[in-house]
């Protein structure tokens, strides 16, 4: 490994360090011994983590004359959080309905909102997010991604899906005068599903988002029960064609899904993540437990928009405990945007209330978060070899692209995406992960929040 030297090195002193093992993904116990994290400012990566030395403490005592050391002792230091399901181009429905946002707000306004949402998300400790659709703002997320990566605006590492893929006529606010003019988002006819996948990837999408089931017709007061029923929108062959095409081009696939039948079809087709799954069955869970497919229940969206007591909420709550017991991979994507950006932690809080241990939630929002967002490279022979080189200490300390670097773990070679809370994860979990308790945020070795104060321009 090429070592960083001199002023390129930033040191972080810790005595409460919590992270997963990079080889197994298992979250360890809080390390309460003195550890100093050395990060490289030029590459934005962790160089080494070793025992705190007397030299470190002397350097800290030098104060302002030695600005290359930050004292995080007394706080719990963690990898940056990962929200696996956001919509930066949406804001809470209690402010403006989804229909009005996507039909009445200009793309310029929605993009400006997205910029502020990105900043709020980062300052809440979320250093990586996956945006599963601009909801009518076309490919504006690609520009936001470029601005974040170029440090024009502050924000988390930003994985984009741009336009979701839906079956013709099945999605979007309906024009009451001409209801056949429907789509405001990405769309696909049954005969061109693979072609749409290719176009999306060619336009820059990091992920493909499919609506595998959804209400298939306009909402009607004459037949609301039928019109609001989610139905499978694609055949098994169509799903397989889209997912196989995306995978062949090195891109993973997420899918909106509700029905057990649709979920079974998606798992059989090799989908990478399932979103919502409000009618998930035990048979579905048995299938998922045998795969690396990640389920994002999006509790926070239902809690915020369809209040507890609704059928989706009650169904999710019931199946979640079984999913945890069966070892299903569960991510912490809240469908953020339905509720306020910067309050992403609500998904973690709800998962904890519904029976997942605090330890399990932290693993979900860090290590599983990376599994839910990372590119297919890391699942390839080359990617696995690179991870092994980190463990051996035989890696080159060079700068990688924002979405190329490994995240979700505090280990040499991984991104220097580091946060710290002054809360007690074991005794007061909900408060410890709230934005007010996240006092320190570093992304790519750049400090964006220190002592609870934003350093963003």
Coordinates of C-alpha atoms in Angstrom, one line a residue:
X1 CA 0.0 0.0 0.0
X2 CA 1.2 3.5 -0.8
X3 CA 1.3 5.5 2.4
X4 CA 0.1 9.0 2.8
X5 CA 2.4 11.3 4.7
X6 CA 2.7 14.7 6.4
X7 CA -0.2 17.1 6.1
X8 CA -2.1 14.7 3.9
X9 CA -2.9 12.6 6.9
X10 CA -5.8 13.5 9.2
X11 CA -6.0 11.6 12.5
X12 CA -9.2 10.8 14.4
X13 CA -8.8 9.8 18.1
X14 CA -11.5 7.4 19.3
X15 CA -12.3 5.2 22.4
X16 CA -15.7 4.0 21.3
X17 CA -15.5 2.5 17.8
X18 CA -18.2 0.4 16.2
X19 CA -18.0 -1.3 12.8
X20 CA -18.5 -4.5 10.8
X21 CA -15.8 -7.0 9.9
X22 CA -14.9 -6.4 6.2
X23 CA -14.7 -10.1 5.5
X24 CA -17.9 -11.4 7.2
X25 CA -20.0 -8.3 7.5
X26 CA -20.6 -9.2 11.1
X27 CA -20.9 -6.1 13.4
X28 CA -18.5 -6.3 16.3
X29 CA -18.9 -5.0 19.8
X30 CA -18.0 -1.4 20.6
X31 CA -14.2 -1.1 20.9
X32 CA -13.6 0.9 24.1
X33 CA -9.8 1.0 23.7
X34 CA -8.0 3.9 22.3
X35 CA -7.8 3.7 18.5
X36 CA -6.6 6.3 16.0
X37 CA -8.0 6.4 12.5
X38 CA -5.6 7.7 9.9
X39 CA -7.3 9.0 6.8
X40 CA -5.8 10.5 3.6
X41 CA -7.1 13.9 2.6
X42 CA -6.0 13.5 -1.0
X43 CA -7.6 10.1 -1.6
X44 CA -10.5 10.3 0.8
X45 CA -9.8 6.8 2.2
X46 CA -8.9 5.2 5.5
X47 CA -5.2 4.4 5.6
X48 CA -4.8 2.6 8.9
X49 CA -6.5 2.2 12.3
X50 CA -4.1 1.5 15.1
X51 CA -3.7 1.9 18.9
X52 CA -3.6 5.5 20.0
X53 CA 0.0 6.4 20.9
X54 CA 1.6 8.9 23.3
X55 CA 2.7 10.8 20.2
X56 CA -1.0 11.2 19.2
X57 CA -1.9 12.6 22.6
X58 CA 1.1 15.0 22.5
X59 CA 0.0 16.1 19.0
X60 CA -3.5 16.7 20.3
X61 CA -2.2 18.7 23.2
X62 CA -0.4 21.0 20.7
X63 CA -3.9 22.5 19.9
X64 CA -4.2 24.8 16.9
X65 CA -0.6 24.5 15.9
X66 CA -1.4 20.8 15.0
X67 CA -4.7 20.9 13.1
X68 CA -4.3 17.4 11.7
X69 CA -5.9 15.6 14.6
X70 CA -9.5 15.5 15.8
X71 CA -10.6 14.3 19.2
X72 CA -13.7 12.1 19.0
X73 CA -13.1 10.3 22.4
X74 CA -16.2 10.1 24.4
X75 CA -18.4 9.7 21.3
X76 CA -19.3 6.5 19.5
X77 CA -17.6 6.5 16.1
X78 CA -19.3 4.7 13.3
X79 CA -19.2 4.3 9.5
X80 CA -21.5 6.9 7.7
X81 CA -25.1 5.8 7.5
X82 CA -26.6 4.6 4.2
X83 CA -30.2 5.3 3.2
X84 CA -31.1 2.7 0.5
X85 CA -34.4 4.4 -0.7
X86 CA -34.7 8.1 -1.0
X87 CA -36.3 10.6 -3.4
X88 CA -34.4 13.8 -3.2
X89 CA -36.8 15.4 -5.7
X90 CA -39.8 14.9 -3.5
X91 CA -40.8 16.6 -0.3
X92 CA -43.3 15.5 2.4
X93 CA -46.8 14.9 1.1
X94 CA -48.2 16.8 4.1
X95 CA -46.7 19.9 2.5
X96 CA -47.8 19.2 -1.1
X97 CA -49.4 16.1 -2.6
X98 CA -47.4 13.8 -4.8
X99 CA -49.7 14.7 -7.8
X100 CA -49.1 18.4 -7.4
X101 CA -45.4 18.0 -6.9
X102 CA -44.9 16.1 -10.2
X103 CA -47.4 18.1 -12.3
X104 CA -47.2 21.7 -10.9
X105 CA -43.7 22.2 -9.5
X106 CA -41.1 23.2 -12.1
X107 CA -38.1 21.0 -12.6
X108 CA -36.0 24.0 -11.6
X109 CA -37.8 24.3 -8.2
X110 CA -37.6 20.6 -7.7
X111 CA -33.9 20.5 -8.4
X112 CA -33.2 23.4 -6.0
X113 CA -35.2 21.5 -3.3
X114 CA -33.1 18.4 -4.1
X115 CA -29.9 20.4 -3.4
X116 CA -31.1 21.4 0.0
X117 CA -32.3 17.9 0.7
X118 CA -28.9 16.5 -0.1
X119 CA -27.2 18.8 2.4
X120 CA -29.8 18.0 5.2
X121 CA -29.2 14.3 4.5
X122 CA -25.4 14.5 4.8
X123 CA -25.6 16.6 8.0
X124 CA -27.8 13.9 9.6
X125 CA -25.0 11.4 9.2
X126 CA -26.0 9.8 5.9
X127 CA -22.9 9.7 3.7
X128 CA -24.4 7.5 1.0
X129 CA -27.9 7.3 -0.5
X130 CA -29.7 5.5 -3.3
X131 CA -32.3 7.6 -5.1
X132 CA -35.0 5.3 -6.7
X133 CA -36.5 7.8 -9.1
X134 CA -36.9 11.5 -9.7
X135 CA -40.7 11.1 -10.1
X136 CA -41.1 13.3 -13.1
X137 CA -37.9 15.3 -12.9
X138 CA -36.4 13.2 -15.7
X139 CA -32.6 12.8 -15.5
X140 CA -32.0 15.7 -13.1
X141 CA -30.5 13.4 -10.6
X142 CA -27.6 12.7 -12.9
X143 CA -26.7 16.4 -12.7
X144 CA -27.0 16.5 -8.9
X145 CA -24.7 13.4 -8.7
X146 CA -22.1 15.3 -10.8
X147 CA -22.4 18.4 -8.6
X148 CA -21.9 16.4 -5.4
X149 CA -19.0 14.4 -6.8
X150 CA -17.4 17.7 -8.0
X151 CA -17.8 19.3 -4.6
X152 CA -20.0 22.0 -6.1
X153 CA -22.7 21.2 -3.5
X154 CA -22.5 19.2 -0.3
X155 CA -24.3 15.9 -0.2
X156 CA -23.9 12.1 0.3
X157 CA -22.6 9.7 -2.3
X158 CA -25.5 9.6 -4.7
X159 CA -26.6 6.4 -6.5
X160 CA -29.2 7.3 -9.1
X161 CA -32.0 5.4 -10.8
X162 CA -33.4 8.4 -12.7
X163 CA -36.6 7.3 -14.5
X164 CA -38.3 4.2 -13.1
X165 CA -39.6 1.6 -15.5
X166 CA -43.3 1.0 -15.6
X167 CA -45.8 -0.7 -17.9
X168 CA -47.6 1.6 -20.4
X169 CA -50.5 3.4 -18.8
X170 CA -50.0 2.1 -15.3
X171 CA -48.3 5.0 -13.5
X172 CA -48.4 8.8 -12.9
X173 CA -51.2 11.3 -12.3
X174 CA -53.9 10.9 -15.0
X175 CA -54.9 13.7 -17.2
X176 CA -58.6 13.8 -16.6
X177 CA -59.3 15.2 -20.1
X178 CA -57.1 12.7 -21.8
X179 CA -56.4 9.9 -19.3
X180 CA -54.4 7.8 -21.9
X181 CA -51.6 10.4 -21.6
X182 CA -50.3 9.1 -18.3
X183 CA -46.6 8.7 -17.7
X184 CA -44.6 11.4 -16.0
X185 CA -41.7 9.0 -15.2
X186 CA -39.7 6.3 -17.1
X187 CA -41.9 3.9 -19.0
X188 CA -41.8 0.8 -21.0
X189 CA -44.2 -1.2 -23.2
X190 CA -44.1 -4.9 -22.9
X191 CA -42.3 -5.3 -26.1
X192 CA -39.4 -3.0 -25.4
X193 CA -38.4 -3.6 -21.7
X194 CA -34.8 -4.6 -22.4
X195 CA -34.4 -1.6 -24.7
X196 CA -35.5 0.8 -22.0
X197 CA -33.0 -0.7 -19.6
X198 CA -30.3 -0.1 -22.1
X199 CA -31.4 3.5 -22.6
X200 CA -31.5 4.2 -18.8
X201 CA -28.0 2.8 -18.3
X202 CA -26.7 4.6 -21.3
X203 CA -28.0 7.9 -19.8
X204 CA -26.1 7.3 -16.6
X205 CA -28.3 5.4 -14.2
X206 CA -26.4 3.6 -11.4
X207 CA -29.5 1.4 -10.7
X208 CA -32.6 0.3 -12.6
X209 CA -35.9 0.7 -10.8
X210 CA -38.9 -1.4 -11.9
X211 CA -42.5 -1.1 -10.8
X212 CA -43.3 -4.8 -11.0
X213 CA -46.8 -4.4 -9.7
X214 CA -49.0 -1.3 -9.3
X215 CA -52.6 -0.3 -9.9
X216 CA -53.2 -0.7 -13.7
X217 CA -55.9 1.8 -14.3
X218 CA -57.1 5.2 -13.4
X219 CA -58.6 5.7 -9.9
X220 CA -62.3 5.7 -10.2
X221 CA -65.1 6.5 -7.7
X222 CA -67.2 4.0 -9.6
X223 CA -64.8 1.1 -8.9
X224 CA -62.2 2.2 -6.3
X225 CA -61.6 -1.3 -5.0
X226 CA -60.4 -2.6 -8.4
X227 CA -58.7 0.7 -9.4
X228 CA -56.6 0.7 -6.3
X229 CA -55.5 -3.0 -6.5
X230 CA -51.9 -3.6 -7.3
X231 CA -51.5 -6.1 -10.2
X232 CA -48.5 -7.7 -11.8
X233 CA -47.4 -5.4 -14.6
X234 CA -44.9 -7.6 -16.4
X235 CA -44.7 -11.3 -17.3
X236 CA -41.9 -13.5 -15.9
X237 CA -40.1 -13.3 -19.2
X238 CA -40.3 -9.5 -19.3
X239 CA -38.9 -9.3 -15.7
X240 CA -36.1 -11.8 -16.6
X241 CA -35.3 -9.9 -19.7
X242 CA -34.9 -6.5 -17.9
X243 CA -32.9 -7.9 -15.0
X244 CA -30.7 -10.0 -17.2
X245 CA -30.0 -7.1 -19.5
X246 CA -29.1 -4.8 -16.5
X247 CA -26.8 -7.4 -15.0
X248 CA -25.1 -8.0 -18.2
X249 CA -24.3 -4.3 -18.4
X250 CA -23.0 -4.3 -14.8
X251 CA -26.1 -2.6 -13.2
X252 CA -28.3 -3.9 -10.4
X253 CA -32.1 -3.8 -10.2
X254 CA -34.5 -2.6 -7.5
X255 CA -38.2 -3.3 -7.7
X256 CA -41.3 -1.8 -6.2
X257 CA -43.5 -4.7 -5.2
X258 CA -46.5 -5.5 -3.0
X259 CA -48.0 -8.9 -3.9
X260 CA -46.5 -12.3 -2.8
X261 CA -46.8 -13.6 -6.4
X262 CA -44.8 -10.6 -7.8
X263 CA -42.1 -11.0 -5.1
X264 CA -41.7 -14.7 -6.0
X265 CA -41.3 -13.7 -9.7
X266 CA -38.7 -11.1 -8.9
X267 CA -36.6 -13.3 -6.7
X268 CA -36.7 -16.1 -9.3
X269 CA -35.6 -13.5 -11.9
X270 CA -32.6 -12.4 -9.7
X271 CA -33.7 -9.0 -8.6
X272 CA -31.2 -7.3 -6.2
X273 CA -33.5 -5.4 -3.8
X274 CA -37.2 -5.4 -3.1
X275 CA -38.9 -2.2 -2.1
X276 CA -42.0 -2.2 0.2
X277 CA -43.3 -5.7 0.1
X278 CA -46.3 -4.9 2.2
X279 CA -47.9 -8.3 1.5
X280 CA -44.8 -10.3 1.9
X281 CA -45.5 -13.9 2.8
X282 CA -43.6 -16.5 4.9
X283 CA -42.9 -18.4 1.7
X284 CA -41.4 -15.2 0.2
X285 CA -39.2 -14.9 3.3
X286 CA -38.0 -18.5 2.9
X287 CA -36.9 -17.7 -0.6
X288 CA -35.2 -14.5 0.4
X289 CA -33.3 -16.1 3.2
X290 CA -31.5 -18.3 0.6
X291 CA -30.4 -15.3 -1.5
X292 CA -28.5 -12.1 -1.2
X293 CA -31.5 -10.1 -2.2
X294 CA -32.1 -7.2 0.2
X295 CA -35.6 -6.2 1.4
X296 CA -36.3 -2.5 2.2
X297 CA -39.6 -2.4 4.0
X298 CA -39.9 1.4 4.0
X299 CA -41.7 1.6 7.3
X300 CA -41.1 5.3 7.6
X301 CA -43.2 6.1 4.5
X302 CA -46.2 4.2 5.8
X303 CA -45.8 5.5 9.3
X304 CA -45.7 9.1 8.0
X305 CA -48.2 8.9 5.2
X306 CA -50.5 5.9 5.9
X307 CA -50.6 6.0 9.6
X308 CA -50.2 2.9 11.9
X309 CA -53.4 1.0 11.8
X310 CA -53.5 0.9 8.0
X311 CA -53.4 -2.5 6.2
X312 CA -49.9 -1.9 4.8
X313 CA -48.5 -0.9 8.1
X314 CA -50.0 -3.8 10.0
X315 CA -48.9 -6.3 7.4
X316 CA -45.3 -5.1 7.3
X317 CA -45.1 -5.1 11.1
X318 CA -46.3 -8.6 11.3
X319 CA -43.9 -10.1 8.8
X320 CA -40.9 -8.0 9.8
X321 CA -40.3 -10.0 13.0
X322 CA -40.3 -13.2 11.1
X323 CA -37.9 -11.8 8.5
X324 CA -35.4 -10.8 11.3
X325 CA -35.7 -14.3 12.9
X326 CA -35.1 -15.9 9.5
X327 CA -32.0 -13.9 8.7
X328 CA -33.3 -12.1 5.7
X329 CA -31.1 -9.2 4.6
X330 CA -33.0 -6.0 5.5
X331 CA -31.9 -2.5 4.5
X332 CA -32.8 0.9 6.0
X333 CA -34.5 2.6 3.1
X334 CA -37.3 4.8 4.4
X335 CA -38.7 6.1 1.0
X336 CA -37.3 9.4 2.4
X337 CA -39.0 12.3 0.7
X338 CA -42.5 11.1 1.7
X339 CA -41.3 12.3 5.1
X340 CA -38.6 15.0 5.6
X341 CA -35.1 14.7 4.4
X342 CA -32.7 14.9 7.3
X343 CA -35.0 12.8 9.3
X344 CA -33.9 9.6 7.6
X345 CA -33.2 8.0 11.0
X346 CA -37.0 7.4 11.4
X347 CA -36.6 4.2 9.5
X348 CA -34.0 3.0 11.9
X349 CA -36.1 4.0 14.9
X350 CA -39.1 2.2 13.6
X351 CA -37.2 -1.0 12.9
X352 CA -35.9 -0.9 16.4
X353 CA -39.4 -0.4 17.9
X354 CA -40.7 -3.3 15.8
X355 CA -38.2 -5.8 17.2
X356 CA -34.8 -5.5 15.6
X357 CA -31.9 -5.1 18.1
X358 CA -30.0 -1.8 18.0
X359 CA -27.0 -3.9 16.9
X360 CA -29.0 -5.3 14.0
X361 CA -30.2 -1.9 12.9
X362 CA -26.6 -0.4 12.9
X363 CA -25.5 -3.3 10.8
X364 CA -28.4 -2.7 8.4
X365 CA -27.7 1.0 8.0
X366 CA -23.9 0.5 7.4
X367 CA -22.8 -2.9 6.0
X368 CA -26.1 -4.0 4.5
X369 CA -26.5 -0.5 3.3
X370 CA -23.4 -0.9 1.2
X371 CA -24.6 -4.3 -0.1
X372 CA -27.8 -2.5 -1.1
X373 CA -26.1 0.3 -3.1
X374 CA -22.8 -1.0 -4.4
X375 CA -22.1 -1.8 -8.0
X376 CA -21.9 -5.3 -9.4
X377 CA -18.1 -4.9 -9.5
X378 CA -17.9 -5.9 -5.8
X379 CA -19.7 -9.2 -6.4
X380 CA -17.3 -10.1 -9.2
X381 CA -14.0 -12.0 -8.9
X382 CA -12.1 -8.8 -9.3
X383 CA -14.1 -7.0 -6.7
X384 CA -13.7 -9.8 -4.1
X385 CA -10.0 -9.8 -4.9
X386 CA -9.8 -6.1 -4.2
X387 CA -11.5 -6.5 -0.8
X388 CA -9.1 -9.3 0.1
X389 CA -6.2 -6.9 -0.8
X390 CA -7.5 -4.5 1.9
X391 CA -7.4 -7.2 4.5
X392 CA -3.9 -8.2 3.4
X393 CA -2.8 -4.5 3.4
X394 CA -1.7 -4.8 -0.2
X395 CA -3.8 -2.1 -1.8
X396 CA -2.9 1.1 -3.5
X397 CA -4.0 4.3 -1.8
X398 CA -5.4 6.2 -4.7
X399 CA -8.5 8.2 -5.2
X400 CA -11.5 6.4 -6.6
X401 CA -14.8 7.7 -7.9
X402 CA -17.5 8.6 -5.4
X403 CA -19.5 5.6 -6.3
X404 CA -16.5 3.2 -6.8
X405 CA -15.1 3.3 -3.3
X406 CA -16.1 0.8 -0.6
X407 CA -18.3 2.2 2.2
X408 CA -20.2 0.9 5.2
X409 CA -17.1 -0.2 7.2
X410 CA -14.2 1.5 9.1
X411 CA -11.2 -0.4 7.6
X412 CA -8.1 0.5 5.6
X413 CA -9.0 0.9 1.9
X414 CA -12.6 1.9 2.6
X415 CA -13.9 5.4 2.2
X416 CA -13.2 7.8 5.1
X417 CA -16.9 8.2 5.7
X418 CA -17.1 8.6 9.4
X419 CA -19.7 9.9 11.9
X420 CA -19.9 10.2 15.6
X421 CA -22.8 10.4 18.1
X422 CA -22.7 11.6 21.7
X423 CA -25.7 9.4 22.4
X424 CA -25.8 5.9 24.0
X425 CA -26.7 3.3 21.3
X426 CA -27.3 0.6 23.9
X427 CA -29.5 2.5 26.4
X428 CA -31.1 5.3 24.3
X429 CA -30.9 4.1 20.7
X430 CA -33.6 6.4 19.1
X431 CA -32.0 9.6 20.5
X432 CA -28.5 8.5 19.7
X433 CA -29.2 8.3 16.0
X434 CA -31.2 11.5 15.7
X435 CA -29.6 14.4 13.8
X436 CA -29.1 16.4 17.0
X437 CA -26.9 13.6 18.4
X438 CA -24.8 13.2 15.3
X439 CA -22.0 15.7 16.2
X440 CA -19.4 14.8 13.6
X441 CA -19.8 14.0 9.9
X442 CA -16.9 13.2 7.6
X443 CA -17.3 12.1 4.0
X444 CA -14.3 11.3 1.8
X445 CA -11.9 12.7 4.5
X446 CA -13.7 16.1 4.4
X447 CA -15.3 17.3 7.6
X448 CA -18.9 18.6 7.0
X449 CA -20.0 18.8 10.6
X450 CA -18.0 19.1 13.8
X451 CA -19.1 19.6 17.4
X452 CA -22.7 19.6 16.0
X453 CA -22.0 22.6 13.8
X454 CA -22.4 22.5 10.0
X455 CA -19.2 23.4 8.2
X456 CA -21.0 23.4 4.8
X457 CA -20.7 26.5 2.7

